[in-house]
Structure formats: C-alpha cells, structure tokens
PDB file of C-alpha atoms in Angstrom:
ATOM      1  CA  UNK A   1      -4.752  31.763  22.252  1.00 48.00           C
ATOM      2  CA  UNK A   2      -2.720  33.270  20.202  1.00 49.00           C
ATOM      3  CA  UNK A   3      -4.633  33.227  16.123  1.00 50.00           C
ATOM      4  CA  UNK A   4      -3.536  30.285  13.977  1.00 50.00           C
ATOM      5  CA  UNK A   5      -0.600  32.033  10.609  1.00 50.00           C
ATOM      6  CA  UNK A   6      -0.725  30.364   7.815  1.00 50.00           C
ATOM      7  CA  UNK A   7       1.003  30.785   4.424  1.00 50.00           C
ATOM      8  CA  UNK A   8      -1.010  29.263   1.497  1.00 50.00           C
ATOM      9  CA  UNK A   9       1.685  27.184  -0.796  1.00 49.00           C
ATOM     10  CA  UNK A  10      -0.772  26.499  -4.333  1.00 47.00           C
ATOM     11  CA  UNK A  11      -3.629  23.865  -2.850  1.00 42.00           C
ATOM     12  CA  UNK A  12      -1.283  23.068   1.065  1.00 46.00           C
ATOM     13  CA  UNK A  13      -2.145  25.291   3.956  1.00 50.00           C
ATOM     14  CA  UNK A  14       1.174  24.999   5.942  1.00 51.00           C
ATOM     15  CA  UNK A  15       1.498  26.421   8.988  1.00 49.00           C
ATOM     16  CA  UNK A  16       4.313  28.950  10.000  1.00 49.00           C
ATOM     17  CA  UNK A  17       7.875  28.107  11.209  1.00 48.00           C
ATOM     18  CA  UNK A  18       6.453  29.603  13.935  1.00 51.00           C
ATOM     19  CA  UNK A  19       3.753  26.802  15.000  1.00 58.00           C
ATOM     20  CA  UNK A  20       4.708  23.410  15.112  1.00 61.00           C
ATOM     21  CA  UNK A  21       2.321  20.501  15.193  1.00 62.00           C
ATOM     22  CA  UNK A  22       2.046  19.632  19.000  1.00 63.00           C
ATOM     23  CA  UNK A  23       2.136  23.260  20.081  1.00 70.00           C
ATOM     24  CA  UNK A  24      -2.407  23.148  19.119  1.00 71.00           C
ATOM     25  CA  UNK A  25      -4.251  20.950  19.873  1.00 75.00           C
ATOM     26  CA  UNK A  26      -6.405  20.657  17.871  1.00 76.00           C
ATOM     27  CA  UNK A  27      -4.528  20.420  15.413  1.00 71.00           C
ATOM     28  CA  UNK A  28      -2.325  17.529  17.901  1.00 73.00           C
ATOM     29  CA  UNK A  29      -5.487  15.831  18.071  1.00 80.00           C
ATOM     30  CA  UNK A  30      -7.328  16.351  13.945  1.00 74.00           C
ATOM     31  CA  UNK A  31      -3.936  15.034  12.940  1.00 73.00           C
ATOM     32  CA  UNK A  32      -3.389  11.863  15.666  1.00 78.00           C
ATOM     33  CA  UNK A  33      -7.388  10.640  14.521  1.00 81.00           C
ATOM     34  CA  UNK A  34      -6.090  10.121  10.753  1.00 77.00           C
ATOM     35  CA  UNK A  35      -2.250   9.388  11.858  1.00 79.00           C
ATOM     36  CA  UNK A  36      -2.984   6.092  13.503  1.00 83.00           C
ATOM     37  CA  UNK A  37      -4.874   4.464  11.929  1.00 85.00           C
ATOM     38  CA  UNK A  38      -2.543   4.584   8.936  1.00 83.00           C
ATOM     39  CA  UNK A  39       0.715   4.236  10.358  1.00 84.00           C
ATOM     40  CA  UNK A  40      -1.039   0.245  11.549  1.00 86.00           C
ATOM     41  CA  UNK A  41      -2.437   0.214   8.225  1.00 86.00           C
ATOM     42  CA  UNK A  42       1.159   0.704   7.484  1.00 87.00           C
ATOM     43  CA  UNK A  43       2.180  -1.789   9.830  1.00 88.00           C
ATOM     44  CA  UNK A  44       0.136  -4.549   8.476  1.00 89.00           C
ATOM     45  CA  UNK A  45       0.945  -4.105   5.450  1.00 89.00           C
ATOM     46  CA  UNK A  46       4.626  -4.060   5.975  1.00 89.00           C
ATOM     47  CA  UNK A  47       4.095  -7.478   8.118  1.00 91.00           C
ATOM     48  CA  UNK A  48       2.746  -8.667   5.072  1.00 89.00           C
ATOM     49  CA  UNK A  49       5.227  -7.460   2.255  1.00 89.00           C
ATOM     50  CA  UNK A  50       7.910  -9.086   4.960  1.00 90.00           C
ATOM     51  CA  UNK A  51       5.820 -12.705   4.851  1.00 90.00           C
ATOM     52  CA  UNK A  52       5.818 -12.785   1.223  1.00 88.00           C
ATOM     53  CA  UNK A  53       8.663 -11.737   0.218  1.00 87.00           C
ATOM     54  CA  UNK A  54       9.948 -14.854   2.576  1.00 88.00           C
ATOM     55  CA  UNK A  55       7.289 -17.400   1.131  1.00 88.00           C
ATOM     56  CA  UNK A  56       7.425 -15.994  -2.051  1.00 84.00           C
ATOM     57  CA  UNK A  57       3.226 -16.060  -2.342  1.00 83.00           C
ATOM     58  CA  UNK A  58       1.699 -13.058  -3.219  1.00 85.00           C
ATOM     59  CA  UNK A  59       4.357 -11.044  -3.853  1.00 87.00           C
ATOM     60  CA  UNK A  60       3.098  -8.367  -6.647  1.00 87.00           C
ATOM     61  CA  UNK A  61       0.132  -8.284  -4.717  1.00 87.00           C
ATOM     62  CA  UNK A  62       1.669  -7.414  -1.656  1.00 88.00           C
ATOM     63  CA  UNK A  63       3.760  -5.080  -3.925  1.00 89.00           C
ATOM     64  CA  UNK A  64       1.511  -3.396  -4.784  1.00 89.00           C
ATOM     65  CA  UNK A  65      -0.609  -2.100  -1.875  1.00 88.00           C
ATOM     66  CA  UNK A  66       2.494  -1.824   0.007  1.00 89.00           C
ATOM     67  CA  UNK A  67       3.509   0.478  -2.416  1.00 89.00           C
ATOM     68  CA  UNK A  68       0.267   2.453  -2.424  1.00 88.00           C
ATOM     69  CA  UNK A  69      -0.250   2.286   1.284  1.00 87.00           C
ATOM     70  CA  UNK A  70       3.481   4.135   1.974  1.00 86.00           C
ATOM     71  CA  UNK A  71       2.307   6.789  -0.500  1.00 86.00           C
ATOM     72  CA  UNK A  72      -0.778   7.601   1.301  1.00 85.00           C
ATOM     73  CA  UNK A  73       1.163   6.950   4.444  1.00 83.00           C
ATOM     74  CA  UNK A  74       3.107   9.631   3.636  1.00 83.00           C
ATOM     75  CA  UNK A  75       0.345  12.085   2.526  1.00 84.00           C
ATOM     76  CA  UNK A  76      -1.238  11.766   5.820  1.00 81.00           C
ATOM     77  CA  UNK A  77       1.911  12.141   8.050  1.00 80.00           C
ATOM     78  CA  UNK A  78       3.197  15.066   5.647  1.00 81.00           C
ATOM     79  CA  UNK A  79       2.475  17.338   8.980  1.00 76.00           C
ATOM     80  CA  UNK A  80       3.923  15.730  11.622  1.00 75.00           C
ATOM     81  CA  UNK A  81       7.381  14.863   8.983  1.00 78.00           C
ATOM     82  CA  UNK A  82       7.484  18.618   7.503  1.00 78.00           C
ATOM     83  CA  UNK A  83       6.968  19.968  11.450  1.00 74.00           C
ATOM     84  CA  UNK A  84       8.797  17.183  12.908  1.00 72.00           C
ATOM     85  CA  UNK A  85      12.498  17.909  10.813  1.00 72.00           C
ATOM     86  CA  UNK A  86      13.794  19.749  13.651  1.00 69.00           C
ATOM     87  CA  UNK A  87      13.268  18.247  16.358  1.00 70.00           C
ATOM     88  CA  UNK A  88      13.857  14.600  14.680  1.00 74.00           C
ATOM     89  CA  UNK A  89      10.393  13.534  15.449  1.00 72.00           C
ATOM     90  CA  UNK A  90      10.537  12.784  11.711  1.00 76.00           C
ATOM     91  CA  UNK A  91      11.998   9.876  11.748  1.00 82.00           C
ATOM     92  CA  UNK A  92      10.379   6.986  12.446  1.00 82.00           C
ATOM     93  CA  UNK A  93       7.986   7.925   9.869  1.00 79.00           C
ATOM     94  CA  UNK A  94      10.187   8.584   7.577  1.00 83.00           C
ATOM     95  CA  UNK A  95      11.862   5.442   8.274  1.00 86.00           C
ATOM     96  CA  UNK A  96       8.146   3.400   8.500  1.00 86.00           C
ATOM     97  CA  UNK A  97       7.745   4.663   4.705  1.00 85.00           C
ATOM     98  CA  UNK A  98      11.533   3.979   3.257  1.00 88.00           C
ATOM     99  CA  UNK A  99      10.740   0.596   4.747  1.00 90.00           C
ATOM    100  CA  UNK A 100       7.564  -0.112   2.806  1.00 90.00           C
ATOM    101  CA  UNK A 101       8.465   1.580  -0.270  1.00 90.00           C
ATOM    102  CA  UNK A 102      11.786  -0.503  -0.550  1.00 90.00           C
ATOM    103  CA  UNK A 103      10.218  -3.509   0.561  1.00 91.00           C
ATOM    104  CA  UNK A 104       6.547  -3.274  -1.613  1.00 91.00           C
ATOM    105  CA  UNK A 105       9.384  -2.352  -4.548  1.00 91.00           C
ATOM    106  CA  UNK A 106      11.245  -5.664  -4.521  1.00 91.00           C
ATOM    107  CA  UNK A 107       8.438  -7.780  -4.039  1.00 90.00           C
ATOM    108  CA  UNK A 108       7.112  -6.252  -7.527  1.00 89.00           C
ATOM    109  CA  UNK A 109      10.141  -6.304  -8.921  1.00 90.00           C
ATOM    110  CA  UNK A 110      11.407  -9.699  -7.774  1.00 88.00           C
ATOM    111  CA  UNK A 111       7.875 -11.373  -8.282  1.00 85.00           C
ATOM    112  CA  UNK A 112       7.479 -15.008 -11.131  1.00 83.00           C
ATOM    113  CA  UNK A 113       4.554 -15.738 -12.894  1.00 79.00           C
ATOM    114  CA  UNK A 114       3.375 -19.281 -11.689  1.00 77.00           C
ATOM    115  CA  UNK A 115       4.333 -21.710 -15.193  1.00 79.00           C
ATOM    116  CA  UNK A 116       2.099 -22.222 -18.155  1.00 78.00           C
ATOM    117  CA  UNK A 117       0.188 -25.165 -17.362  1.00 77.00           C
ATOM    118  CA  UNK A 118      -1.966 -26.958 -19.653  1.00 75.00           C
ATOM    119  CA  UNK A 119      -5.820 -26.169 -19.563  1.00 79.00           C
ATOM    120  CA  UNK A 120      -8.578 -28.998 -20.879  1.00 79.00           C
ATOM    121  CA  UNK A 121     -12.074 -28.512 -20.349  1.00 81.00           C
ATOM    122  CA  UNK A 122     -14.886 -31.635 -20.200  1.00 80.00           C
ATOM    123  CA  UNK A 123     -17.953 -31.566 -22.780  1.00 75.00           C
ATOM    124  CA  UNK A 124     -20.392 -33.482 -22.626  1.00 74.00           C
ATOM    125  CA  UNK A 125     -23.078 -33.257 -25.930  1.00 77.00           C
ATOM    126  CA  UNK A 126     -26.155 -35.080 -27.113  1.00 78.00           C
ATOM    127  CA  UNK A 127     -27.175 -34.911 -31.143  1.00 73.00           C
ATOM    128  CA  UNK A 128     -29.780 -36.454 -32.588  1.00 77.00           C
ATOM    129  CA  UNK A 129     -28.121 -38.531 -35.336  1.00 76.00           C
ATOM    130  CA  UNK A 130     -24.464 -38.906 -33.309  1.00 71.00           C
ATOM    131  CA  UNK A 131     -25.950 -39.677 -30.149  1.00 75.00           C
ATOM    132  CA  UNK A 132     -24.142 -39.119 -26.489  1.00 76.00           C
ATOM    133  CA  UNK A 133     -21.131 -37.757 -27.324  1.00 76.00           C
ATOM    134  CA  UNK A 134     -18.363 -36.642 -24.424  1.00 78.00           C
ATOM    135  CA  UNK A 135     -15.299 -36.257 -24.710  1.00 78.00           C
ATOM    136  CA  UNK A 136     -12.216 -33.780 -23.257  1.00 80.00           C
ATOM    137  CA  UNK A 137     -10.677 -30.378 -25.100  1.00 78.00           C
ATOM    138  CA  UNK A 138      -7.492 -28.599 -25.003  1.00 79.00           C
ATOM    139  CA  UNK A 139      -8.000 -24.539 -24.346  1.00 78.00           C
ATOM    140  CA  UNK A 140      -4.859 -24.004 -24.634  1.00 76.00           C
ATOM    141  CA  UNK A 141      -1.527 -22.752 -22.410  1.00 72.00           C
ATOM    142  CA  UNK A 142      -1.960 -20.269 -19.693  1.00 63.00           C
TER     143      UNK A 142
END
C-alpha cells in the first residue's frame, strides 16, 4: 500500500492531489462514519425548516438550527467536497448545504414575533386587620 502523502496547511491536514478520499479504504470508512449521520441530520433539519416555512410556526428555532447544522455539515463533509470537486461527487453535498442555509436564513429573516398580550395575574391575601382579599393585577404587555 503506498504511503500517505500529507501536506500541512495551517491546522488542517489536506491530502495531496495524488490521493482521493475514495482511494483509501480506511479514510473512506472513517469519513463515512461522520458523513452519514451528519447528512441524515441535515436532511431532517431541512425537512423541519420546510415545514416551519410553510406553516409559519417555530421559524426562528428551525432557522437557527438549520444555519448551525449547515455550517457543521459543511465542515464534516469538507474532505468529500474537496476530493469530489474533480469528479462531480461534491455536487449533492454542496447543494444540500446551500439549500439548508438558504431556507434557514429565509426562516430567520421572515420570523415575526407574536403580538403582545396583556398579562393579568390573580392574587389572594389574608391580612390581620383587612381580612381576606382577592384581586387581579395587571403586569403589563409582553
């Protein structure tokens, strides 16, 4: 088996141009262990973002989760993207990240907080000279 050739690039170790992620079985297995669950999580959050977009419920929550997962997924699939740029394998991963980031940002931007409501709270008091008292206090609009 040929020796792996590594080139240091900052803190990341990048495979040389002669080696692809799919040509080394150990590297392929290690990357698939990270890639498959991350991609499934991204697809799940993408579907959740689409549902939030159409129903207009929990948009901010799904948008923030989707944006974070898009960045995390891009980092996990970075070796696949870098090695797949030459043979077109990177296209589905790039498309997934762009779609997830796009719908997430749309959900964040189009989020509208709920209208303010008046908050009333009931209270009960027993005073030695005034006796029992019951009331409702207005706490304001939130």
